[in-house]
Amino acid sequence: MNGLKKMLSLLSILFMFLQVPSQTNASNLEVNIKQIKDLQDVFITTLDPHISKAIREYYKVKGIPMRSYALWDAKILEIQRLEEGSFSFKVTIQIRTYTGTHNPPEGVETMTFNISPFGVKLLEFVHHEGEPQDFLTGDKIGSCFACSVIPLTGSIVQ
């Protein structure tokens, strides 16, 4: 009987030790997710002047009234470090644009920026008229209708 009590005591102690790290890991995971979300928000906020300028220039060239977007609705699709150890990145983001404060989205803009210690440069601006379903699922848009691309030269390609 004493042997059984010792065995149960040992198993109980072992079980308690195994439970503690998983609770700590869950807590750390929640903190890490919040930190990642905060970093994404800081990053989008920092890019806001460049995003707004790209939208303004695109719609000015098209002769369409200026559209707005919401910072909370911006999505980071990809961040690529251009060279290992460097601080130059190629970043692709996606936003939904709308006219007025309570209107539904009218288009989806996908922008690619080069970000380095020398500044931020718009590499590509792709406009998708309407609201492609892929934006809601988080997938990249593979094909679209009524797409316009602004390449490096700044001219618009239909």
PDB file of N, CA and C in Angstrom, residues 75-114:
ATOM      1  N   LYS A  75      -3.449  45.449 -44.591  1.00  0.00           N
ATOM      2  CA  LYS A  75      -2.878  44.114 -44.395  1.00  0.00           C
ATOM      3  C   LYS A  75      -1.455  44.087 -44.943  1.00  0.00           C
ATOM      4  N   ILE A  76      -0.549  43.513 -44.187  1.00  0.00           N
ATOM      5  CA  ILE A  76       0.814  43.285 -44.669  1.00  0.00           C
ATOM      6  C   ILE A  76       0.821  41.907 -45.311  1.00  0.00           C
ATOM      7  N   LEU A  77       1.061  41.869 -46.619  1.00  0.00           N
ATOM      8  CA  LEU A  77       1.061  40.592 -47.330  1.00  0.00           C
ATOM      9  C   LEU A  77       2.413  39.911 -47.291  1.00  0.00           C
ATOM     10  N   GLU A  78       3.481  40.715 -47.379  1.00  0.00           N
ATOM     11  CA  GLU A  78       4.818  40.108 -47.449  1.00  0.00           C
ATOM     12  C   GLU A  78       5.870  41.117 -47.014  1.00  0.00           C
ATOM     13  N   ILE A  79       6.847  40.645 -46.290  1.00  0.00           N
ATOM     14  CA  ILE A  79       8.045  41.420 -45.962  1.00  0.00           C
ATOM     15  C   ILE A  79       9.229  40.561 -46.366  1.00  0.00           C
ATOM     16  N   GLN A  80      10.056  41.112 -47.238  1.00  0.00           N
ATOM     17  CA  GLN A  80      11.215  40.360 -47.734  1.00  0.00           C
ATOM     18  C   GLN A  80      12.479  41.178 -47.479  1.00  0.00           C
ATOM     19  N   ARG A  81      13.414  40.608 -46.732  1.00  0.00           N
ATOM     20  CA  ARG A  81      14.710  41.262 -46.530  1.00  0.00           C
ATOM     21  C   ARG A  81      15.509  41.063 -47.818  1.00  0.00           C
ATOM     22  N   LEU A  82      16.011  42.149 -48.396  1.00  0.00           N
ATOM     23  CA  LEU A  82      16.657  42.052 -49.704  1.00  0.00           C
ATOM     24  C   LEU A  82      18.012  41.362 -49.658  1.00  0.00           C
ATOM     25  N   GLU A  83      18.751  41.552 -48.579  1.00  0.00           N
ATOM     26  CA  GLU A  83      20.028  40.852 -48.388  1.00  0.00           C
ATOM     27  C   GLU A  83      20.173  40.516 -46.916  1.00  0.00           C
ATOM     28  N   GLU A  84      20.664  39.329 -46.646  1.00  0.00           N
ATOM     29  CA  GLU A  84      20.862  38.911 -45.259  1.00  0.00           C
ATOM     30  C   GLU A  84      21.781  39.906 -44.550  1.00  0.00           C
ATOM     31  N   GLY A  85      21.358  40.387 -43.403  1.00  0.00           N
ATOM     32  CA  GLY A  85      22.160  41.328 -42.626  1.00  0.00           C
ATOM     33  C   GLY A  85      21.939  42.785 -43.007  1.00  0.00           C
ATOM     34  N   SER A  86      21.207  43.044 -44.097  1.00  0.00           N
ATOM     35  CA  SER A  86      20.966  44.432 -44.507  1.00  0.00           C
ATOM     36  C   SER A  86      19.679  44.941 -43.865  1.00  0.00           C
ATOM     37  N   PHE A  87      19.445  46.216 -43.992  1.00  0.00           N
ATOM     38  CA  PHE A  87      18.223  46.817 -43.496  1.00  0.00           C
ATOM     39  C   PHE A  87      17.409  47.381 -44.650  1.00  0.00           C
ATOM     40  N   SER A  88      17.438  46.671 -45.762  1.00  0.00           N
ATOM     41  CA  SER A  88      16.634  47.011 -46.932  1.00  0.00           C
ATOM     42  C   SER A  88      15.583  45.927 -47.112  1.00  0.00           C
ATOM     43  N   PHE A  89      14.338  46.364 -47.273  1.00  0.00           N
ATOM     44  CA  PHE A  89      13.224  45.423 -47.340  1.00  0.00           C
ATOM     45  C   PHE A  89      12.309  45.756 -48.509  1.00  0.00           C
ATOM     46  N   LYS A  90      11.673  44.737 -49.024  1.00  0.00           N
ATOM     47  CA  LYS A  90      10.604  44.886 -50.008  1.00  0.00           C
ATOM     48  C   LYS A  90       9.334  44.472 -49.277  1.00  0.00           C
ATOM     49  N   VAL A  91       8.377  45.390 -49.183  1.00  0.00           N
ATOM     50  CA  VAL A  91       7.167  45.167 -48.397  1.00  0.00           C
ATOM     51  C   VAL A  91       5.942  45.342 -49.290  1.00  0.00           C
ATOM     52  N   THR A  92       5.037  44.375 -49.237  1.00  0.00           N
ATOM     53  CA  THR A  92       3.789  44.459 -49.992  1.00  0.00           C
ATOM     54  C   THR A  92       2.637  44.548 -49.003  1.00  0.00           C
ATOM     55  N   ILE A  93       1.811  45.576 -49.192  1.00  0.00           N
ATOM     56  CA  ILE A  93       0.646  45.766 -48.335  1.00  0.00           C
ATOM     57  C   ILE A  93      -0.601  45.852 -49.199  1.00  0.00           C
ATOM     58  N   GLN A  94      -1.749  45.685 -48.564  1.00  0.00           N
ATOM     59  CA  GLN A  94      -3.019  45.748 -49.280  1.00  0.00           C
ATOM     60  C   GLN A  94      -4.023  46.497 -48.418  1.00  0.00           C
ATOM     61  N   ILE A  95      -4.783  47.379 -49.069  1.00  0.00           N
ATOM     62  CA  ILE A  95      -5.810  48.151 -48.371  1.00  0.00           C
ATOM     63  C   ILE A  95      -7.073  48.201 -49.215  1.00  0.00           C
ATOM     64  N   ARG A  96      -8.192  48.459 -48.558  1.00  0.00           N
ATOM     65  CA  ARG A  96      -9.451  48.703 -49.264  1.00  0.00           C
ATOM     66  C   ARG A  96      -9.708  50.199 -49.223  1.00  0.00           C
ATOM     67  N   THR A  97     -10.075  50.764 -50.372  1.00  0.00           N
ATOM     68  CA  THR A  97     -10.343  52.200 -50.441  1.00  0.00           C
ATOM     69  C   THR A  97     -11.843  52.443 -50.585  1.00  0.00           C
ATOM     70  N   TYR A  98     -12.265  53.610 -50.125  1.00  0.00           N
ATOM     71  CA  TYR A  98     -13.677  53.988 -50.171  1.00  0.00           C
ATOM     72  C   TYR A  98     -13.774  55.499 -50.285  1.00  0.00           C
ATOM     73  N   THR A  99     -14.950  55.991 -50.677  1.00  0.00           N
ATOM     74  CA  THR A  99     -15.234  57.413 -50.744  1.00  0.00           C
ATOM     75  C   THR A  99     -16.250  57.720 -49.655  1.00  0.00           C
ATOM     76  N   GLY A 100     -15.966  58.679 -48.811  1.00  0.00           N
ATOM     77  CA  GLY A 100     -16.878  59.001 -47.718  1.00  0.00           C
ATOM     78  C   GLY A 100     -16.641  58.080 -46.526  1.00  0.00           C
ATOM     79  N   THR A 101     -17.242  58.446 -45.409  1.00  0.00           N
ATOM     80  CA  THR A 101     -16.946  57.720 -44.172  1.00  0.00           C
ATOM     81  C   THR A 101     -17.727  56.433 -43.973  1.00  0.00           C
ATOM     82  N   HIS A 102     -18.938  56.344 -44.477  1.00  0.00           N
ATOM     83  CA  HIS A 102     -19.758  55.162 -44.191  1.00  0.00           C
ATOM     84  C   HIS A 102     -20.112  54.378 -45.449  1.00  0.00           C
ATOM     85  N   ASN A 103     -19.343  54.544 -46.496  1.00  0.00           N
ATOM     86  CA  ASN A 103     -19.601  53.833 -47.743  1.00  0.00           C
ATOM     87  C   ASN A 103     -18.810  52.536 -47.793  1.00  0.00           C
ATOM     88  N   PRO A 104     -19.304  51.567 -48.545  1.00  0.00           N
ATOM     89  CA  PRO A 104     -18.569  50.296 -48.664  1.00  0.00           C
ATOM     90  C   PRO A 104     -17.295  50.479 -49.486  1.00  0.00           C
ATOM     91  N   PRO A 105     -16.352  49.578 -49.349  1.00  0.00           N
ATOM     92  CA  PRO A 105     -15.116  49.661 -50.139  1.00  0.00           C
ATOM     93  C   PRO A 105     -15.421  49.641 -51.636  1.00  0.00           C
ATOM     94  N   GLU A 106     -14.678  50.464 -52.379  1.00  0.00           N
ATOM     95  CA  GLU A 106     -14.863  50.538 -53.828  1.00  0.00           C
ATOM     96  C   GLU A 106     -13.735  49.853 -54.580  1.00  0.00           C
ATOM     97  N   GLY A 107     -12.620  49.650 -53.917  1.00  0.00           N
ATOM     98  CA  GLY A 107     -11.490  49.030 -54.592  1.00  0.00           C
ATOM     99  C   GLY A 107     -10.478  48.514 -53.592  1.00  0.00           C
ATOM    100  N   VAL A 108      -9.580  47.689 -54.087  1.00  0.00           N
ATOM    101  CA  VAL A 108      -8.487  47.162 -53.275  1.00  0.00           C
ATOM    102  C   VAL A 108      -7.185  47.595 -53.931  1.00  0.00           C
ATOM    103  N   GLU A 109      -6.306  48.178 -53.141  1.00  0.00           N
ATOM    104  CA  GLU A 109      -5.012  48.644 -53.639  1.00  0.00           C
ATOM    105  C   GLU A 109      -3.925  47.757 -53.043  1.00  0.00           C
ATOM    106  N   THR A 110      -3.050  47.259 -53.901  1.00  0.00           N
ATOM    107  CA  THR A 110      -1.902  46.473 -53.456  1.00  0.00           C
ATOM    108  C   THR A 110      -0.659  47.270 -53.814  1.00  0.00           C
ATOM    109  N   MET A 111       0.143  47.599 -52.814  1.00  0.00           N
ATOM    110  CA  MET A 111       1.334  48.428 -53.014  1.00  0.00           C
ATOM    111  C   MET A 111       2.573  47.688 -52.542  1.00  0.00           C
ATOM    112  N   THR A 112       3.642  47.848 -53.308  1.00  0.00           N
ATOM    113  CA  THR A 112       4.928  47.279 -52.924  1.00  0.00           C
ATOM    114  C   THR A 112       5.907  48.431 -52.749  1.00  0.00           C
ATOM    115  N   PHE A 113       6.554  48.460 -51.597  1.00  0.00           N
ATOM    116  CA  PHE A 113       7.512  49.509 -51.260  1.00  0.00           C
ATOM    117  C   PHE A 113       8.898  48.912 -51.060  1.00  0.00           C
ATOM    118  N   ASN A 114       9.918  49.708 -51.386  1.00  0.00           N
ATOM    119  CA  ASN A 114      11.291  49.402 -50.999  1.00  0.00           C
ATOM    120  C   ASN A 114      11.556  50.277 -49.782  1.00  0.00           C
TER     121      ASN A 114
END
